[in-house]
Coordinates of C-alpha atoms and ligand atoms in Angstrom, one line a residue:
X108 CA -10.4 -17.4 11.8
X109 CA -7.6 -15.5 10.5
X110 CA -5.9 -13.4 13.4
X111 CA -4.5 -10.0 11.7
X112 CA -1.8 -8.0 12.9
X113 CA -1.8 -3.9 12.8
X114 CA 1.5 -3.1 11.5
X115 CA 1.6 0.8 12.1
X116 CA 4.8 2.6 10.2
X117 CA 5.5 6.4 11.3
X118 CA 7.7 7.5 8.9
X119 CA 7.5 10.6 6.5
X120 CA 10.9 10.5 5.6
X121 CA 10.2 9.5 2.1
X122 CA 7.4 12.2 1.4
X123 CA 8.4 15.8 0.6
X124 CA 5.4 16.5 2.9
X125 CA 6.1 14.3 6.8
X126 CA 2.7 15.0 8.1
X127 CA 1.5 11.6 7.3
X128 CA 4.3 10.3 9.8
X129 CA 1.3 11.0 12.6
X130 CA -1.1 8.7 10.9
X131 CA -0.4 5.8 12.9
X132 CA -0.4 7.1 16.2
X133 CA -4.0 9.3 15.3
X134 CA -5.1 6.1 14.3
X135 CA -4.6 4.1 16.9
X136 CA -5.5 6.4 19.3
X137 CA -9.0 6.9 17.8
X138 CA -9.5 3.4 18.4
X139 CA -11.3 2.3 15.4
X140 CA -9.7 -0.8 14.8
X141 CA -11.6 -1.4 17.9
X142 CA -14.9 -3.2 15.8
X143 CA -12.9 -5.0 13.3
X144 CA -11.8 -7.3 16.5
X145 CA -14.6 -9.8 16.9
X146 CA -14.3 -12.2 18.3
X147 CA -11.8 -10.2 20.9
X148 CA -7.8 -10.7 20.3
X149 CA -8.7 -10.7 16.3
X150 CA -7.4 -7.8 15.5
X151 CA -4.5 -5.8 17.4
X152 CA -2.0 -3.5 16.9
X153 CA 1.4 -5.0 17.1
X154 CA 3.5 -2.5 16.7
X155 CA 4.0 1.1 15.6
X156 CA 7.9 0.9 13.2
X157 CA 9.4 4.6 13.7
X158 CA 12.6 5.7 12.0
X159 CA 16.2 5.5 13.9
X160 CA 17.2 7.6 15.7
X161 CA 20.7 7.8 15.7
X162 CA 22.5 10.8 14.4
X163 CA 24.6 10.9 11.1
X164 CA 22.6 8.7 8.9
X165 CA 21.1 10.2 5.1
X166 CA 17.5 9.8 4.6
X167 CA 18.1 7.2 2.3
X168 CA 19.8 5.1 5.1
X169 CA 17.0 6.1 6.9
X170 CA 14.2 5.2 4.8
X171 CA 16.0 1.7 3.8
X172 CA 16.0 0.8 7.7
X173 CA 12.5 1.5 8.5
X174 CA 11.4 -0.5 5.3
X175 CA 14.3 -3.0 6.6
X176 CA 12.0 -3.3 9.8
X177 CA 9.0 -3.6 8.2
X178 CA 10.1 -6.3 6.0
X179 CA 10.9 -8.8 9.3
X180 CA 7.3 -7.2 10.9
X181 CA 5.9 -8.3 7.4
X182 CA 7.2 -11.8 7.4
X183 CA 7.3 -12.4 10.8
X184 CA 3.2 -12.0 10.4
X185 CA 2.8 -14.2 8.1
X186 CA 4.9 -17.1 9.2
X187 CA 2.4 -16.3 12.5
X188 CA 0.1 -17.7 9.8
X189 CA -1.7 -14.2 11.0
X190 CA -2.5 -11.1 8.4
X191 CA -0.3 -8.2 8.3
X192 CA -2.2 -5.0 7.8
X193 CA 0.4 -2.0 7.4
X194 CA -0.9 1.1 8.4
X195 CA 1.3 4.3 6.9
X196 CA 3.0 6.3 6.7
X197 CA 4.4 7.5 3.4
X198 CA 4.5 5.1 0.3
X199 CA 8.0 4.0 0.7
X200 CA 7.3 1.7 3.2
X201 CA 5.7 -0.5 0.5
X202 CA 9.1 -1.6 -0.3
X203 CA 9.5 -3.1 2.9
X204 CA 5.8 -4.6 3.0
X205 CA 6.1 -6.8 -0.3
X206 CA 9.7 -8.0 0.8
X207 CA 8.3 -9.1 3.6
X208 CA 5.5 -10.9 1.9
X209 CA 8.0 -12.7 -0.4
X210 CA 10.3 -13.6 2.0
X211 CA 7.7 -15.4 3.9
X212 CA 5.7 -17.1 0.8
X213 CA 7.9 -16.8 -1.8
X214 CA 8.8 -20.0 -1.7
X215 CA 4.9 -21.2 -2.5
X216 CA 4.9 -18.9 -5.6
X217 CA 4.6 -15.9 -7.4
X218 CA 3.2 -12.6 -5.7
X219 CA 0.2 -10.6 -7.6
X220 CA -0.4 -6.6 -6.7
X221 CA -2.4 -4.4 -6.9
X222 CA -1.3 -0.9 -6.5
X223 CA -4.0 1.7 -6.1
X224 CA -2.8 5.0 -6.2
X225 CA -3.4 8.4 -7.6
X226 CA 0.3 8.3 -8.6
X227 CA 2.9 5.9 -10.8
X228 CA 5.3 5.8 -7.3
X229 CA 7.9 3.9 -10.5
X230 CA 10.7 7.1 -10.5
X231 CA 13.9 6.0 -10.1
X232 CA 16.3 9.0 -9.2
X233 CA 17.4 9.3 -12.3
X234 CA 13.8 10.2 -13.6
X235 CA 12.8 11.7 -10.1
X236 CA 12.3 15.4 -10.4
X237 CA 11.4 15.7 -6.5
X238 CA 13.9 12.8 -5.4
X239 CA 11.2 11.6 -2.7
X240 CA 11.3 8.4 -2.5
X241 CA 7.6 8.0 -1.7
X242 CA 7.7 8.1 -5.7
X243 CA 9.4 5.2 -5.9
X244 CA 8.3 1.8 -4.1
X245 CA 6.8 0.4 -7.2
X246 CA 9.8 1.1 -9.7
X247 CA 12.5 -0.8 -6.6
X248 CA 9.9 -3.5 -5.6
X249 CA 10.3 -4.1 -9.9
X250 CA 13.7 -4.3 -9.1
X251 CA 14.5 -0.3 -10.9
X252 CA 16.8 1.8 -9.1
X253 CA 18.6 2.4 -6.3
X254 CA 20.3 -1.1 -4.8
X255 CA 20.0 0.3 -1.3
X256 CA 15.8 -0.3 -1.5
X257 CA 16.2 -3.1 -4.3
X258 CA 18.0 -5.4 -2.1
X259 CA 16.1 -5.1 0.7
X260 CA 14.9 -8.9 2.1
X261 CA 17.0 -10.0 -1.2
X262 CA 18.5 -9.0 -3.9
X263 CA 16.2 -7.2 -7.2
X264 CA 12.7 -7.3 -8.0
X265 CA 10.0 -9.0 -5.8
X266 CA 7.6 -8.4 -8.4
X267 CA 6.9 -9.5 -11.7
X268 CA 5.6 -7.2 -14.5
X269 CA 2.6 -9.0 -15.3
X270 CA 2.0 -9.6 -11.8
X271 CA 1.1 -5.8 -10.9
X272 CA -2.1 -3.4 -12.3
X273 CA -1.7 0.5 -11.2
X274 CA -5.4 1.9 -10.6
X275 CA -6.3 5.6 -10.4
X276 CA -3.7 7.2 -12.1
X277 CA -4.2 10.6 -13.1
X278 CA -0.7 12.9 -12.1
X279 CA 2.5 11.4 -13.5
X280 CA 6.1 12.2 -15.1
X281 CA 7.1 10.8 -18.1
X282 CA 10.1 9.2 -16.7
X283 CA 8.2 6.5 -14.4
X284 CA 5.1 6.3 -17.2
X285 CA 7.9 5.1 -20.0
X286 CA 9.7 2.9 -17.4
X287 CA 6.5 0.7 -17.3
X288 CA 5.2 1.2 -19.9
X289 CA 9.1 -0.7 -21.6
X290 CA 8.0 -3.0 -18.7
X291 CA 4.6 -3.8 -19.7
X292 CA 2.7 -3.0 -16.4
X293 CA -0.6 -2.6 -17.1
X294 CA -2.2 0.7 -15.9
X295 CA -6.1 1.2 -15.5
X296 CA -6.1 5.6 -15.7
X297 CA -8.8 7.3 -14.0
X298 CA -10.2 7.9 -17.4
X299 CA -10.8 4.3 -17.9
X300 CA -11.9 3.5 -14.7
X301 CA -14.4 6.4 -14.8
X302 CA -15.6 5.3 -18.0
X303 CA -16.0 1.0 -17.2
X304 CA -16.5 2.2 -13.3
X305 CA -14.3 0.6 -10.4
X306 CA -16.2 -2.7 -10.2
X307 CA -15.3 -4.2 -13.4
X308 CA -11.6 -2.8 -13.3
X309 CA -11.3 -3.5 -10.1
X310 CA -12.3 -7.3 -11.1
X311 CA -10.2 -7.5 -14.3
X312 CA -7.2 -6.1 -12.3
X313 CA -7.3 -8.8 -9.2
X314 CA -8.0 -11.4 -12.5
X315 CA -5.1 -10.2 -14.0
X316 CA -2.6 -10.0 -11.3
X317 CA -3.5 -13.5 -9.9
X318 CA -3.3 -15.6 -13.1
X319 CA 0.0 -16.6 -12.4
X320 CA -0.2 -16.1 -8.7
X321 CA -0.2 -18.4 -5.2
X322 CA -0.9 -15.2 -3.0
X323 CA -1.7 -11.7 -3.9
X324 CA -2.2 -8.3 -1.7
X325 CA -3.3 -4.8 -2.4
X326 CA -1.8 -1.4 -1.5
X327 CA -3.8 1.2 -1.3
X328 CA -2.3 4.8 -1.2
X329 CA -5.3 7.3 0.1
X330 CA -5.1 9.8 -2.3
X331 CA -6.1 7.8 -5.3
X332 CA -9.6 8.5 -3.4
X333 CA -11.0 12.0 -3.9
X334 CA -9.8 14.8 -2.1
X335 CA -13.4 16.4 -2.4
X336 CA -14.2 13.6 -0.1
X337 CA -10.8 12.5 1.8
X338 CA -8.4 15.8 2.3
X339 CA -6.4 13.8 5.1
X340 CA -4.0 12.7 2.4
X341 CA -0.2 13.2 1.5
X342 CA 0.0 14.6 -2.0
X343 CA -4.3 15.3 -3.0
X344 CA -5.0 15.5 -6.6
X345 CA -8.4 15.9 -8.1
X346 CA -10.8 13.8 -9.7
X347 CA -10.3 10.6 -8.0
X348 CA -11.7 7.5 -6.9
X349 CA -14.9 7.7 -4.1
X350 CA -14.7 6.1 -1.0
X351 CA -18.3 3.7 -1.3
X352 CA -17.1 2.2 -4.6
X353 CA -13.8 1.5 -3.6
X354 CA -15.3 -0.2 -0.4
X355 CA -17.4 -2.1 -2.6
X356 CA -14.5 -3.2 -4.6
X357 CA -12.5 -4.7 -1.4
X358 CA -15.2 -6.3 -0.1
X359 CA -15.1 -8.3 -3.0
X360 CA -11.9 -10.0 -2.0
X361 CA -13.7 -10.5 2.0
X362 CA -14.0 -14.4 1.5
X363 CA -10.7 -14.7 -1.0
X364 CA -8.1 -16.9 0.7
X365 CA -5.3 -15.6 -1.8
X366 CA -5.4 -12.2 0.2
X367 CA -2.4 -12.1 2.2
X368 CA -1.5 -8.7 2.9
X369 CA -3.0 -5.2 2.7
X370 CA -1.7 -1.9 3.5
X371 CA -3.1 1.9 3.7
X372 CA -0.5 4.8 3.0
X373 CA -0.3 8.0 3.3
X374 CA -3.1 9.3 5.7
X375 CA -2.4 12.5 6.9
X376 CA -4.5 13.5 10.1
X377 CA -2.8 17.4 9.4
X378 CA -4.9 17.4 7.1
X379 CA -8.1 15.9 8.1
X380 CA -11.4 17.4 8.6
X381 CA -13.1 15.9 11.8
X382 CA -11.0 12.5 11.1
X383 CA -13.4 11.8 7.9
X384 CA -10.4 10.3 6.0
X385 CA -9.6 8.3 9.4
X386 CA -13.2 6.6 8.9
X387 CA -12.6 5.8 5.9
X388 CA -9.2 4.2 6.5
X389 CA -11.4 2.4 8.6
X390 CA -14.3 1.4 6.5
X391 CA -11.6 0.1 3.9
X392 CA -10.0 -2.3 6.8
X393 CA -13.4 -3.6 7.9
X394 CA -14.3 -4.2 3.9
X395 CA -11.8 -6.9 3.6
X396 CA -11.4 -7.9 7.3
X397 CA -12.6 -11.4 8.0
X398 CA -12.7 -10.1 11.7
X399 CA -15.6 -7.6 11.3
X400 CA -18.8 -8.9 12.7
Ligands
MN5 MN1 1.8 6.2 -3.6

């Protein structure tokens, strides 16, 4: 019985749009975490990481210190032995999520990811034509870009290449789609996973990112679902993945030991409609949670 920890992050400082900074606190409020904690003390939120609040500092500062603070939440988890589930928050947090999972198990091998996600999130600011850095966890956890979030929990990449699949993909720039595509990340579009369906890419991706891994995790920004279905999203984009099949996929990994870390980004409960995306931010948690009676 694996206890797992609620890591709640309230930032929107990397997102162009901050509304998603409230997801936490909706979400907690709502109490649905409440039936993934069986038996009782299974499940609980630990902690809700808000941004600093002294004056003077850049966002940049202030992005790098909340993903500074989840990194030790991250780590201090899993040395717990417990399971960190990060609840967002914008994207950039991720940086500070897969530090955190390194520094803690680094040292029993490599880490596989799979990144799930409407979006590329791999701009650097040189490519970045918005310069939020929500669009760019993937590029600095590869070790790409700006040393202030590449050094974070240690100095360059966290990741491996081959270690990380992209799923859902369908709005990009050309900037972040060359930089891993000179990289070799492998990317399952939309088009392909409409065409082989979720299941089997789903499959081959977690396949792929664990062949050379000890521990793996998956990241799971909400609006690589469809916004038909889920509107309380960040950025929404059209055409994406729906919510049952994604479910299905998670639940796949229920009884995988390898599972160390999840996290869900990017809910944005300003733009909900009667907290349907908060159920299924829910119904994601309680696929994989080994809590869930
Ligand atoms: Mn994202």
């Amino acid at each position: 019985m694996r206890l797992t920890d609620v890591i709640g992050v309230a930032s929107g400082l990397g997102a162009s749009n901050p509304g998603c900074q409230d997801g936490p606190e909706v979400l907690r409020s709502l109490g649905f975490f409440r039936d993934l904690d069986w038996p009782p003390g299974a499940c609980a939120w630990r902690d809700i990481v808000r941004p600093p609040a002294e004056p003077g500092l850049t966002a940049l500062e202030r992005v790098a210190r909340v993903a500074e603070a989840v990194h030790e939440r991250v780590a201090e988890s899993l040395r717990a032995g417990h399971f960190p589930l990060v609840i967002g928050g914008d994207h950039s947090l991720a940086i500070g999520t897969w530090s955190g999972v390194q520094t803690a198990l680094g040292h029993e091998g490599r880490l596989g990811l799979v990144w799930i996600d409407a979006h590329m999130d791999s701009h650097t600011f040189e490519t970045t034509p918005s310069r939020a850095i929500h669009g760019m966890p993937l590029a600095c956890l590869l070790g790409q870009g700006e040393p202030r979030l590449t050094n974070i929990g240690g100095e360059g990449a966290k990741l491996l290449p081959e270690d990380v699949c992209l799923i859902g993909v369908r709005s990009f720039e050309s900037g972040e789609a060359d930089l891993l595509k000179r990289l070799g990340v492998r990317v399952y579009f939309m088009d392909e996973v409409r065409r082989r369906g979720l299941s089997e890419v789903f499959h081959e991706a977690w396949q792929r990112v664990m062949r050379h891994a000890a521990h793996g995790g998956i990241s799971l920004d909400l609006d690589a679902l469809d916004p038909e279905e889920e509107p309380g999203v960040g950025t929404p984009v059209a055409g994406g993945l729906c919510r049952a099949e994604l479910i299905a996929a998670l639940r796949s990994l229920r009884d995988d030991r390898r599972l160390r870390c999840l996290e869900i980004v990017e809910y944005n409960p300003h733009a909900d409609r009667c907290f349907a995306t908060a159920r299924a931010v829910h119904d994601l948690c309680a696929s994989v949670s080994g809590g869930a009676p």
